[in-house]
Coordinates of C-alpha atoms in Angstrom, one line a residue:
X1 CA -14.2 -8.7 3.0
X2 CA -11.4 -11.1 2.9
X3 CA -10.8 -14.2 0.6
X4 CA -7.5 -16.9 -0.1
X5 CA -5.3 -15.8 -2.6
X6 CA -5.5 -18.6 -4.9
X7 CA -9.1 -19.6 -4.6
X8 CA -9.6 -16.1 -5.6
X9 CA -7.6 -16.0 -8.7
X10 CA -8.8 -19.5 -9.5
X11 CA -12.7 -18.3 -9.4
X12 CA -11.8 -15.1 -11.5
X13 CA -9.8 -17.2 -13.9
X14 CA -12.6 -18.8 -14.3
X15 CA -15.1 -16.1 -14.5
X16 CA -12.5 -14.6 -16.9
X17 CA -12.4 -17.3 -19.0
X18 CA -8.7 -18.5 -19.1
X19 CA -5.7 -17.4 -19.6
X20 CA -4.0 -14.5 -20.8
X21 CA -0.8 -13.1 -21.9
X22 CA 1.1 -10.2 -20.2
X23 CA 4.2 -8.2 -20.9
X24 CA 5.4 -12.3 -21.7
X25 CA 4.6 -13.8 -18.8
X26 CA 1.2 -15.9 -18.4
X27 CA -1.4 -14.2 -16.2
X28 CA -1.6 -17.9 -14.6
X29 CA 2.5 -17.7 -13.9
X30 CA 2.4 -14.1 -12.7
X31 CA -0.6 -14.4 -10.1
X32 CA 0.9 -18.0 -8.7
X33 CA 3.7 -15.7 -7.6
X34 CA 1.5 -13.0 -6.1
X35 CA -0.2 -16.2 -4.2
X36 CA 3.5 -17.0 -2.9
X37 CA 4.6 -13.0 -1.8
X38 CA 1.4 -11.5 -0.6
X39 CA 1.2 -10.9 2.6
X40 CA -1.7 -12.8 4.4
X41 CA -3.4 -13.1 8.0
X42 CA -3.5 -15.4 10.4
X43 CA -6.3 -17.1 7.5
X44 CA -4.8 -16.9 4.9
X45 CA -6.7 -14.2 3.7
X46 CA -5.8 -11.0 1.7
X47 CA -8.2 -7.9 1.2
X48 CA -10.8 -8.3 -1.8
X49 CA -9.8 -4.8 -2.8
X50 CA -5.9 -5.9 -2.8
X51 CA -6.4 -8.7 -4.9
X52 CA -9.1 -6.6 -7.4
X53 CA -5.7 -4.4 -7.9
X54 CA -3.3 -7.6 -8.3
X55 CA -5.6 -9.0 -10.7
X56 CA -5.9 -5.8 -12.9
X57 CA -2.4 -6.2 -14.2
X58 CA -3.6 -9.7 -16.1
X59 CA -6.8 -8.1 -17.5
X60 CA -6.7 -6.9 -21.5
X61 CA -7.7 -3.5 -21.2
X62 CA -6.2 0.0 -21.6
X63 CA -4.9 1.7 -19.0
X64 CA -8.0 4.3 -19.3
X65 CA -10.4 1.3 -18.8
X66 CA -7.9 -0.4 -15.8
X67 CA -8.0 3.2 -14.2
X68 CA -11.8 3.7 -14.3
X69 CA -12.9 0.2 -13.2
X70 CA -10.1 0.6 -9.9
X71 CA -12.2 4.4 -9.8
X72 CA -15.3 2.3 -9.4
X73 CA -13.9 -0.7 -7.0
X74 CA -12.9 2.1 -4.4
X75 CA -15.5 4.5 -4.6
X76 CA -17.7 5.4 -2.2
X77 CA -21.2 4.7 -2.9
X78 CA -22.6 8.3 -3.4
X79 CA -23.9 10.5 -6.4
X80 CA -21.1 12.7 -7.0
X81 CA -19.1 9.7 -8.1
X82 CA -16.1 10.7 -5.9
X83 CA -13.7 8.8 -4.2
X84 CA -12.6 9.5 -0.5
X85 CA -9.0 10.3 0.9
X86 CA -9.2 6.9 3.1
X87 CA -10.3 5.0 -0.2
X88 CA -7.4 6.7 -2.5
X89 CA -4.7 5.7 0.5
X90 CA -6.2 2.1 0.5
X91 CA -5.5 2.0 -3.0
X92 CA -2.1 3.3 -3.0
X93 CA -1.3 0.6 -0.1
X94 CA -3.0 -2.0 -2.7
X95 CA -0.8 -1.0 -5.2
X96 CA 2.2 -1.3 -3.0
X97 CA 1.6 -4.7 -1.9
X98 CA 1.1 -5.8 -5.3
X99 CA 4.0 -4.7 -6.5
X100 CA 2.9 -2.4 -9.0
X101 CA 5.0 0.8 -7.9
X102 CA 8.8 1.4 -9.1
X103 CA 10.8 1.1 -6.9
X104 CA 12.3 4.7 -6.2
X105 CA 8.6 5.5 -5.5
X106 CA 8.6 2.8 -2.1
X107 CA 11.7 4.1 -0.2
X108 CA 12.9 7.5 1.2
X109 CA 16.4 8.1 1.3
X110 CA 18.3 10.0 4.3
X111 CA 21.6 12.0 3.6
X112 CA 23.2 10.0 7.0
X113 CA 26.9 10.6 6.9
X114 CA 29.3 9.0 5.5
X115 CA 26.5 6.5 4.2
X116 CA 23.0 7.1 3.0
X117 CA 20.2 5.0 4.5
X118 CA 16.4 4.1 3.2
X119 CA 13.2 3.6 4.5
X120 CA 10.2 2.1 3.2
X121 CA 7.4 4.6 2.6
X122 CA 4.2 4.7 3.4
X123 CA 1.3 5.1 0.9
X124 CA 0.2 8.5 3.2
X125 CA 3.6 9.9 1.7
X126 CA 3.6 8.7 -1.5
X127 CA -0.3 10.3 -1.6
X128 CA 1.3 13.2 -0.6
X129 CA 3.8 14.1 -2.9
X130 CA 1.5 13.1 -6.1
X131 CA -1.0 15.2 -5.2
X132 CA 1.7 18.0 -4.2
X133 CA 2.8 17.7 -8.1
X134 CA -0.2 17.1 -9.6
X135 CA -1.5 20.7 -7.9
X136 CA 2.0 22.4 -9.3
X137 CA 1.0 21.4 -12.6
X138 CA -3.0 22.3 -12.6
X139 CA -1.6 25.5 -11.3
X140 CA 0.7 25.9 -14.8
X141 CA -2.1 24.7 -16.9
X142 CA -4.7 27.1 -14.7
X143 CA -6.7 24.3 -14.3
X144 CA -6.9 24.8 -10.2
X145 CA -10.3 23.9 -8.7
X146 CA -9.1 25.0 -5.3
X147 CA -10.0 21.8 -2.7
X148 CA -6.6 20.0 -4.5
X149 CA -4.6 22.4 -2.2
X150 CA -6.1 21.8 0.8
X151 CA -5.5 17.9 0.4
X152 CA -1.9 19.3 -0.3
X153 CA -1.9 21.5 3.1
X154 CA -2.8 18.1 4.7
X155 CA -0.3 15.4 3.6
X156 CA 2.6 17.4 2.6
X157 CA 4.5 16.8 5.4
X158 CA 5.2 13.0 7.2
X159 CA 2.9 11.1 8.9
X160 CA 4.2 9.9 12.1
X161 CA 4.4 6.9 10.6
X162 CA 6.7 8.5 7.9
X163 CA 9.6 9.0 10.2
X164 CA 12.6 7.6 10.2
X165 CA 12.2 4.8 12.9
X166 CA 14.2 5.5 16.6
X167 CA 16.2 2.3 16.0
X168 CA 17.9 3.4 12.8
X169 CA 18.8 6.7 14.5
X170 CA 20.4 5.2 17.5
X171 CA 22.7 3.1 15.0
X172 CA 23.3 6.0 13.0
X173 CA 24.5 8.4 16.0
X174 CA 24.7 12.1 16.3
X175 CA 25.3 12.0 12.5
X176 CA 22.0 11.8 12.2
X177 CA 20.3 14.0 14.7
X178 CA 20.0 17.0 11.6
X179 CA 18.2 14.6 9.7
X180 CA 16.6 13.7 13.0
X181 CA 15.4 17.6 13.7
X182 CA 14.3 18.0 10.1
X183 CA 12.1 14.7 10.4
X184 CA 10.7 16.1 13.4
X185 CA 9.5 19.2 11.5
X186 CA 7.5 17.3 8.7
X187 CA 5.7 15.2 11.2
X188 CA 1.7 15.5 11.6
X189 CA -0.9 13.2 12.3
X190 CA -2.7 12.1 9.3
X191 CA -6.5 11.0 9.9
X192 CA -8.1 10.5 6.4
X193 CA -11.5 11.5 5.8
X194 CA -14.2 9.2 4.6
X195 CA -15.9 12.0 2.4
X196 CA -15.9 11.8 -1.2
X197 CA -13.5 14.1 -2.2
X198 CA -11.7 13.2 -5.3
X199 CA -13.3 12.8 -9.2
X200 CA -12.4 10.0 -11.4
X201 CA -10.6 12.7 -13.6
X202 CA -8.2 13.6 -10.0
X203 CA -7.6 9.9 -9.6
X204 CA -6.5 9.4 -13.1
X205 CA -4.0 12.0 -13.0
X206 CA -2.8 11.5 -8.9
X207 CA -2.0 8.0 -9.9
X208 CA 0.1 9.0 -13.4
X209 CA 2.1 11.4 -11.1
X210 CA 5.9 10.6 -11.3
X211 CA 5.8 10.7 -7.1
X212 CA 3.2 7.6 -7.6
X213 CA 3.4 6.4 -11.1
X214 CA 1.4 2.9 -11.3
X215 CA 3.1 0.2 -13.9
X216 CA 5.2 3.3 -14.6
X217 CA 2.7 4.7 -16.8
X218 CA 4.4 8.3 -15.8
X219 CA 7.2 7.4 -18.1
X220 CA 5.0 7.1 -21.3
X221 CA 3.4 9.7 -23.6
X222 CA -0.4 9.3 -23.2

């Protein structure tokens, strides 16, 4: 489902019941913005789920409660209360084009001689490396379920999406073509499943992961 940007703020303003303050900035200020920079269809229309995640930042609520009511917006309707590894990627992407990522976390950087070049990422990638570290340090704590390794086996490597784009290596040269082999190495073909896979407690701690680290929560003590 797909609505407009500012009649959807508008209604959950409403529905909300006015306005509120955050990080100094009006909620009303911050999501007029969003309406200007997000990127639409040929309607007008952004995602439900993308706007859900813009509007979180504006809600009063700890990040515990913001974390568990996202858990419930992308989960997949099933008993186990899991969420799936096409739902988790969805959400990264949300978060992405909301601007609620860092901004080391949305580029990857090349060592390109003599000057280094960047790419945007892709949430597959991002995914990727958070779960990667988030399975290094279950394994320290001996907290290691097992199935967080195979998601690791899966997107630790590029996409094909992930690679640096032919373009940029044809106006880079033979400099590049080391860069260009290593790329070639890390590429796979990423097709997430729709099984529930992930618990709220594995979304919670994916998404305070330094690799991913949402309104860069990763940098406080919680």
């Amino acid at each position: 489902k797909k609505a407009r940007p500012d009649q959807f703020f508008n209604f959950a303003a409403k529905a909300l019941g006015g306005e509120f303050e955050t990080q100094g900035m009006k909620a009303s200020h911050l999501l007029e913005r969003l309406c200007i920079v997000l990127e639409t269809d040929e309607n007008g229309e952004v995602d439900i789920n993308t706007l859900i995640v813009a509007l979180s930042m504006v809600v009063d609520s700890s990040i515990d409660e913001r974390l568990e009511s996202l858990f419930r917006v992308f989960m997949d309707a099933n008993e186990d209360q899991k969420i799936s590894e096409k739902s988790l990627i969805d959400f990264v992407d949300a978060l992405m084009k909301t601007y609620q990522l860092p901004v080391r976390v949305l580029t990857r950087e090349f060592n390109s001689y003599p000057f280094k070049h960047y790419q945007k990422e892709t949430p597959e990638h991002i995914l990727g490396k958070a779960i990667n570290s988030m399975v290094k340090l279950r394994k320290k704590e001996k907290v290691l379920e097992g199935y967080e390794e195979e998601m690791v086996e899966k997107y630790c490597g590029a996409s094909t999406k992930d690679s640096m784009d032919d373009s940029l290596y044809l106006q880079l040269g033979e400099d590049a073509e080391k860069d260009r082999e290593v790329e070639q190495k890390r590429k796979m073909v990423i097709k997430p499943s729709a099984t529930p896979v992930w618990t709220l407690r594995d979304f919670k701690d994916i998404v305070m992961m330094r690799e991913l680290c949402a309104w860069g929560e990763c940098n406080s003590k919680r």
